[in-house]
PDB file of C-alpha atoms in Angstrom:
ATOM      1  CA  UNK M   1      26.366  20.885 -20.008  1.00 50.00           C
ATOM      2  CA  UNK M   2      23.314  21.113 -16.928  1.00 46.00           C
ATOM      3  CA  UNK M   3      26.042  19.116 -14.721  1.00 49.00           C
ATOM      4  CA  UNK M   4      29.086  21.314 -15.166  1.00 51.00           C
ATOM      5  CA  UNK M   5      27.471  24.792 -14.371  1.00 53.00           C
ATOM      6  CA  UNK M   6      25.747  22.918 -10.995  1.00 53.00           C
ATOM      7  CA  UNK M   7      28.954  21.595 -10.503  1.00 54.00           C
ATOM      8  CA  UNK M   8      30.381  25.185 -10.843  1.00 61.00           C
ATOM      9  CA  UNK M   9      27.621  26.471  -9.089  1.00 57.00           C
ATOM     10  CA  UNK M  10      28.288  24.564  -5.947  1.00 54.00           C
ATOM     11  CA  UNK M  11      32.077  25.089  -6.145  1.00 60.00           C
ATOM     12  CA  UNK M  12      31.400  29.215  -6.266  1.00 63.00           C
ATOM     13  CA  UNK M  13      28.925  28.467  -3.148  1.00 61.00           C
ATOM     14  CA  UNK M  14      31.689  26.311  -1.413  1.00 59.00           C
ATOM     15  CA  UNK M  15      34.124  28.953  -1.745  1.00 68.00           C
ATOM     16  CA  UNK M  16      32.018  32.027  -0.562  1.00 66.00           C
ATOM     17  CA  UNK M  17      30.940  29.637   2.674  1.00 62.00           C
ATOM     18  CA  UNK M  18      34.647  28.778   3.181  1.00 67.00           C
ATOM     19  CA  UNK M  19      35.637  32.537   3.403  1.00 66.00           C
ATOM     20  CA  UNK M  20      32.788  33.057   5.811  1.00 69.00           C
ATOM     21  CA  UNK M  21      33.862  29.858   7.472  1.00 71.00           C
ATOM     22  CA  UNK M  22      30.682  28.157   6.938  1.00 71.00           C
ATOM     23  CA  UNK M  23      31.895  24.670   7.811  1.00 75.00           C
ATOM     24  CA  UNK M  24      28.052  23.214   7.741  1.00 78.00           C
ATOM     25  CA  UNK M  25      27.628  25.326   4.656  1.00 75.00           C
ATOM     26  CA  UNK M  26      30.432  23.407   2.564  1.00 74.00           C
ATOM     27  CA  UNK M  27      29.394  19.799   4.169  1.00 77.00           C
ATOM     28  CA  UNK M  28      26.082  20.740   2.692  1.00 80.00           C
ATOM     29  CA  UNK M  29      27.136  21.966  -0.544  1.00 77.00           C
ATOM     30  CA  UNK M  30      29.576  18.748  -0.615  1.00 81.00           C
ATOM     31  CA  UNK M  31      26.978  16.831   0.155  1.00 84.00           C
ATOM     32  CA  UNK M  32      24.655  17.961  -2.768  1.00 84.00           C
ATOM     33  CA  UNK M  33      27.871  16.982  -4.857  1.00 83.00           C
ATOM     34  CA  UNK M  34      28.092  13.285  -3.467  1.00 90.00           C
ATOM     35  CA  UNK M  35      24.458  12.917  -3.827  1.00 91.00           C
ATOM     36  CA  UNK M  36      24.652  14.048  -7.993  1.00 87.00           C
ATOM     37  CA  UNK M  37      28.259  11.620  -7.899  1.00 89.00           C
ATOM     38  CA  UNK M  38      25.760   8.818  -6.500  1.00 93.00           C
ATOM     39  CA  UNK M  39      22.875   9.449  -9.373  1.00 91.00           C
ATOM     40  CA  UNK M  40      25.317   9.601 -12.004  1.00 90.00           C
ATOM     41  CA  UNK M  41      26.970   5.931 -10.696  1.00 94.00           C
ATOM     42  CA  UNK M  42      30.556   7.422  -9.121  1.00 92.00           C
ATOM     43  CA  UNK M  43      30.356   5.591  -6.160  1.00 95.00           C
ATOM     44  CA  UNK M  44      34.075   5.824  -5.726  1.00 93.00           C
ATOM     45  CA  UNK M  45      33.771   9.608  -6.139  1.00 90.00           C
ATOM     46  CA  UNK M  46      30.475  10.107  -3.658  1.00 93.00           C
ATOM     47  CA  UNK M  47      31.648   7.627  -1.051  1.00 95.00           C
ATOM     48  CA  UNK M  48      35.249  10.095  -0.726  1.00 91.00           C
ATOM     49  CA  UNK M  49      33.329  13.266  -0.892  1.00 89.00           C
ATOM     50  CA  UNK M  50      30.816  11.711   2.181  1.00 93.00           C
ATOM     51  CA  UNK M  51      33.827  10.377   3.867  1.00 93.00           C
ATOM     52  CA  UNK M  52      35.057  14.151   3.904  1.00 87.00           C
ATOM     53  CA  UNK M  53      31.582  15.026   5.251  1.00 89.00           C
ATOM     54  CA  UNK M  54      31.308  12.547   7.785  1.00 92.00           C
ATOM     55  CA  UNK M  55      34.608  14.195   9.259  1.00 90.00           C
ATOM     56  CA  UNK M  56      33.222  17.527   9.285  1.00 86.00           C
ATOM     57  CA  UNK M  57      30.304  16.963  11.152  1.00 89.00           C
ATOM     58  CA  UNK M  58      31.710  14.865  13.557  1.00 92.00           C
ATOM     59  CA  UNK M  59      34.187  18.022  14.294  1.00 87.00           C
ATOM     60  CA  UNK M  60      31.208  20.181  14.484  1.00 86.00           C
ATOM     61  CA  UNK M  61      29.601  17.807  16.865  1.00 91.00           C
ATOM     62  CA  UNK M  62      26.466  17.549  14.661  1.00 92.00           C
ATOM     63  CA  UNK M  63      25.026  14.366  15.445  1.00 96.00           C
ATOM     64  CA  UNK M  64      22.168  14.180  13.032  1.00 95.00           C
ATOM     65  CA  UNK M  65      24.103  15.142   9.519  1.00 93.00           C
ATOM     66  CA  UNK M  66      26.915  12.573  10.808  1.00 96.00           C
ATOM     67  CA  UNK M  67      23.985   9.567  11.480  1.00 97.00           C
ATOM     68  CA  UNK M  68      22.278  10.864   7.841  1.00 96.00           C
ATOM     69  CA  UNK M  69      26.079  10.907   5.995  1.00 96.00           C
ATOM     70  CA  UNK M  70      26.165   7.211   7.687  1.00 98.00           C
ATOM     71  CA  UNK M  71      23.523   6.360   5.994  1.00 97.00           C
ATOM     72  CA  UNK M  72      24.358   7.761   2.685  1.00 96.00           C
ATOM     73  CA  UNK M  73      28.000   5.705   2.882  1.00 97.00           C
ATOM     74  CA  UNK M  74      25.905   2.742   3.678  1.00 98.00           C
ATOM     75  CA  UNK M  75      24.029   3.267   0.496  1.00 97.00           C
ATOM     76  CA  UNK M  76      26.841   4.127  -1.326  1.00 97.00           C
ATOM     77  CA  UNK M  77      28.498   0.859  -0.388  1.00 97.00           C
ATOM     78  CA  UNK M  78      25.889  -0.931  -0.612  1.00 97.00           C
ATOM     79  CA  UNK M  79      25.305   0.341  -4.747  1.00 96.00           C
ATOM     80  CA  UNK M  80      29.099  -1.051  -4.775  1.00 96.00           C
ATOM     81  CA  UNK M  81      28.121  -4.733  -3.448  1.00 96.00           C
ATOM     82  CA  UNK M  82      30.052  -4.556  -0.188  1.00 97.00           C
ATOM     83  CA  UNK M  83      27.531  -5.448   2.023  1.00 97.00           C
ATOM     84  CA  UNK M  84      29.366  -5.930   5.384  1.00 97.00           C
ATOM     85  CA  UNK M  85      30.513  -2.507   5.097  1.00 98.00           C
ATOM     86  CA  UNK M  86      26.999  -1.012   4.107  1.00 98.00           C
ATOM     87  CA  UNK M  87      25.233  -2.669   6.879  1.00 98.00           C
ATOM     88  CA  UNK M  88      28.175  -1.755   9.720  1.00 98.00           C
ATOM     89  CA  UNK M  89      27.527   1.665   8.081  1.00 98.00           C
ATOM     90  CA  UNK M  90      23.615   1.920   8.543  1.00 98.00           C
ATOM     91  CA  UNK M  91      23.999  -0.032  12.215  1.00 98.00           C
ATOM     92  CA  UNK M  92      25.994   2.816  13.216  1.00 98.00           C
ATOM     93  CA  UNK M  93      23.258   5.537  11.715  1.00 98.00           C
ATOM     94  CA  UNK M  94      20.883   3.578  13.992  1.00 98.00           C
ATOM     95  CA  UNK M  95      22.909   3.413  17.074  1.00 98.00           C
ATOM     96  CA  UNK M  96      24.092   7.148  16.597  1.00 98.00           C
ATOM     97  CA  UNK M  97      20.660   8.419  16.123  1.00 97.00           C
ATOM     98  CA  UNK M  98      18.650   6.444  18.698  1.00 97.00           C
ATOM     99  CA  UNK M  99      21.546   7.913  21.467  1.00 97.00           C
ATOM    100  CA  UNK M 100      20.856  10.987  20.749  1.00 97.00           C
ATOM    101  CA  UNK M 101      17.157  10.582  20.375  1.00 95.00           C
ATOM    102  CA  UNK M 102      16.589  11.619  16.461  1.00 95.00           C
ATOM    103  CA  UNK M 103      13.720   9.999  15.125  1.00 93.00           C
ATOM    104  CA  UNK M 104      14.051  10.907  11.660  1.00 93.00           C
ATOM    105  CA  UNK M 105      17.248   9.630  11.173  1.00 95.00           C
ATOM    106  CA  UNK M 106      16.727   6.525  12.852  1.00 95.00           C
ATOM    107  CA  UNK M 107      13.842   5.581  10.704  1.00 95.00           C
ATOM    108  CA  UNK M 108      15.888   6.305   7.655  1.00 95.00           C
ATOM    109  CA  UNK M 109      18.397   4.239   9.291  1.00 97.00           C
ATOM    110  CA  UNK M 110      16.097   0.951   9.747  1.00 97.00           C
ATOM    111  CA  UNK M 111      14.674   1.245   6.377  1.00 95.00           C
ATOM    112  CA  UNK M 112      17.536   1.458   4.561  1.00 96.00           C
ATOM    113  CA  UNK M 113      19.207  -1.693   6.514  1.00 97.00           C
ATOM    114  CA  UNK M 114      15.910  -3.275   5.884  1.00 96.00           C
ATOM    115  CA  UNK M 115      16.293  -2.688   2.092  1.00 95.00           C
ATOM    116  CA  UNK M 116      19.902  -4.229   2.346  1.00 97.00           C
ATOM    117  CA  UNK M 117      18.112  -6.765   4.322  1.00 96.00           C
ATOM    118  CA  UNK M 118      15.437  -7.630   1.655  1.00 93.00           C
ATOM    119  CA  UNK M 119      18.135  -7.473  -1.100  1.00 93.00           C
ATOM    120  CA  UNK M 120      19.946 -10.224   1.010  1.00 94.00           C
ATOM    121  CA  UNK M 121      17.288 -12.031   1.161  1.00 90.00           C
ATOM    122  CA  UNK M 122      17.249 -11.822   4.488  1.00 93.00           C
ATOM    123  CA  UNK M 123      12.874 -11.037   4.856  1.00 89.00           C
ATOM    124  CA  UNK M 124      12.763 -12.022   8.185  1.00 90.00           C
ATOM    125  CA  UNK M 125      15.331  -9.222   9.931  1.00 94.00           C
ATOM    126  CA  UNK M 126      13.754  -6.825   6.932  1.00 94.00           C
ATOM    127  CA  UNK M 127       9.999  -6.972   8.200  1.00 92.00           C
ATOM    128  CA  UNK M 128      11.360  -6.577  11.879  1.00 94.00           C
ATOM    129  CA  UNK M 129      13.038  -3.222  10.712  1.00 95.00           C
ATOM    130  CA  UNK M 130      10.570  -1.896   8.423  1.00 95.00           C
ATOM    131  CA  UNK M 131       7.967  -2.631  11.058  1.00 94.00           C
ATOM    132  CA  UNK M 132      10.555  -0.523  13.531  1.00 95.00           C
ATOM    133  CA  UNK M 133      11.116   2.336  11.298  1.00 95.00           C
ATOM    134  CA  UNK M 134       6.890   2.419  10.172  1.00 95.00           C
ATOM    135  CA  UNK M 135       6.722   3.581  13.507  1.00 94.00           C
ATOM    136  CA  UNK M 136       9.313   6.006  14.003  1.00 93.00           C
ATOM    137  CA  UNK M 137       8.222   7.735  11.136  1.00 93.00           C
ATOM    138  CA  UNK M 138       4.552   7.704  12.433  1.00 93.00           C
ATOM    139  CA  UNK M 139       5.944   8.776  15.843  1.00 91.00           C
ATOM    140  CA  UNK M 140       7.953  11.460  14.005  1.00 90.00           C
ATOM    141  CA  UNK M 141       5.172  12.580  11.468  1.00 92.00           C
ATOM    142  CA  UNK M 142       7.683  11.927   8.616  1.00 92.00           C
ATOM    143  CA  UNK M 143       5.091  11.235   5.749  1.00 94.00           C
ATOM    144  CA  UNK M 144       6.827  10.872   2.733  1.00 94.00           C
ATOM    145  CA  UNK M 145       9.268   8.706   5.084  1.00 94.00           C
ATOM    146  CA  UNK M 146       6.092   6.450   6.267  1.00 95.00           C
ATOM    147  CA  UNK M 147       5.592   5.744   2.540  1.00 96.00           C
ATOM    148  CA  UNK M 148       8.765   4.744   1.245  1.00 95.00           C
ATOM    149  CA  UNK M 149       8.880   2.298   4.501  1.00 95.00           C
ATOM    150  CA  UNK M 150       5.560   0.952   3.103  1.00 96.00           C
ATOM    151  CA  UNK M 151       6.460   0.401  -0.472  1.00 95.00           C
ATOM    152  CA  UNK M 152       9.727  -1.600   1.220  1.00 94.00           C
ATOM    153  CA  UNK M 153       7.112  -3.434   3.114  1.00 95.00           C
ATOM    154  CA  UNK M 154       5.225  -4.077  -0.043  1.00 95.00           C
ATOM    155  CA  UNK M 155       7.927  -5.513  -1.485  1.00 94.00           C
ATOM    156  CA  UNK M 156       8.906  -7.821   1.369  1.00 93.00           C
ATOM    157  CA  UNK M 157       5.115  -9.086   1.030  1.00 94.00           C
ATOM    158  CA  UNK M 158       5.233  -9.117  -2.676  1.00 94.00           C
ATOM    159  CA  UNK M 159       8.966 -11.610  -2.611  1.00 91.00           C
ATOM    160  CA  UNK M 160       7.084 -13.802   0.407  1.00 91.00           C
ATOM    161  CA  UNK M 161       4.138 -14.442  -1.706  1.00 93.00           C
ATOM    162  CA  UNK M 162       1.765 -13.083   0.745  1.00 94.00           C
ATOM    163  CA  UNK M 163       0.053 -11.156  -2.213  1.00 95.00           C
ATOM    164  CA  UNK M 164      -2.341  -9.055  -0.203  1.00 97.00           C
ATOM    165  CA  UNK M 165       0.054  -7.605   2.748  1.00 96.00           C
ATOM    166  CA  UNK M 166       2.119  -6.054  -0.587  1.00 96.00           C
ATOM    167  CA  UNK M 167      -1.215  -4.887  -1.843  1.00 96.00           C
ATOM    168  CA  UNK M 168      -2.505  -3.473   1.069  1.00 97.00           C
ATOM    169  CA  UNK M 169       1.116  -1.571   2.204  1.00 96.00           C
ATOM    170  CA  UNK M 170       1.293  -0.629  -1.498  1.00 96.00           C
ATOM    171  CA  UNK M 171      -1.858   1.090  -1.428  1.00 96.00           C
ATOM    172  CA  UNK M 172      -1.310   2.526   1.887  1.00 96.00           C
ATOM    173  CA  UNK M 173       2.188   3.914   0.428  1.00 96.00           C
ATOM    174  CA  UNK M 174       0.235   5.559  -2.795  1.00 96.00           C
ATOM    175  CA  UNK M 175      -2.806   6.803  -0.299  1.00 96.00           C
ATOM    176  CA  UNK M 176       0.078   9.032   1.368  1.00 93.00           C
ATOM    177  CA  UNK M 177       1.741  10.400  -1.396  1.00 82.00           C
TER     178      UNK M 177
END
């Protein structure tokens, strides 16, 4: 099976980076695991393995893998329905990344506590965000970030009613990709 030999893949590459003592090199690895628990709906599984993470790159001091494995627990708990916990998660992405002045992953911050806020039903505190992280990501140059903001955006427009603000960010999202 595809998912076994990746899985053995990354457990050979996790191995040779301990014995070299690549600590970034096994978060990284680990992290490619998590992400494959997420897509295959372990939750329980991907939120340990990025709770491992998260530890390792606050001992390495590296400030924008800890805001993005923030982020990724936030989605994580957010795919298991605890909200609170998803949006204390993505609030501290935010807060982390804007101190230490990293765009990228304070865009992906906003959008994704937009998207919990649009979920919520909550359009209000979602526009305000998505509007926040459209332009970090245009500040940044992130484009593929700039267009998943806009879809969000799209939606928001598209739940409101307001029929041609979802077509026009919709169309703006598809122009960039």
């Amino acid at each position: 099976d595809l998912v076994y030999r990746g899985r053995d893949a990354l457990d050979r590459a996790i191995e040779l980076r301990e014995r070299l003592g690549d600590d970034t090199g096994v978060a990284s690895c680990l992290g490619n695991i998590a992400g494959a628990y997420q897509r295959r709906g372990e939750f329980t599984e991907a939120r340990s393995t990025y709770e491992w993470i998260l530890i390792t790159f606050r001992r390495l001091g590296d400030r924008a893998q800890e805001a993005t494995t923030l982020r990724n627990l936030g989605l994580v708990n957010q795919e298991l329905g605890e909200f609170d916990e998803a949006e204390s998660l993505y609030r501290q992405a935010i807060a982390l990344a804007t101190e230490h002045r990293l765009e990228v992953q304070r865009a992906g911050g906003m959008m994704k506590l937009g998207s919990l806020y649009r979920v919520t039903e909550r359009a209000a505190e979602s526009a305000r965000l998505f509007d926040d992280a459209l332009s970090a990501c245009r500040t940044c140059g992130d484009q593929a970030a700039e267009a998943d903001v806009l879809n969000e955006m799209g939606i928001v427009h598209w739940q409101e009613g307001r029929l041609e603000a979802a077509e026009l960010a919709l169309k703006q999202a598809i122009a960039i990709r």
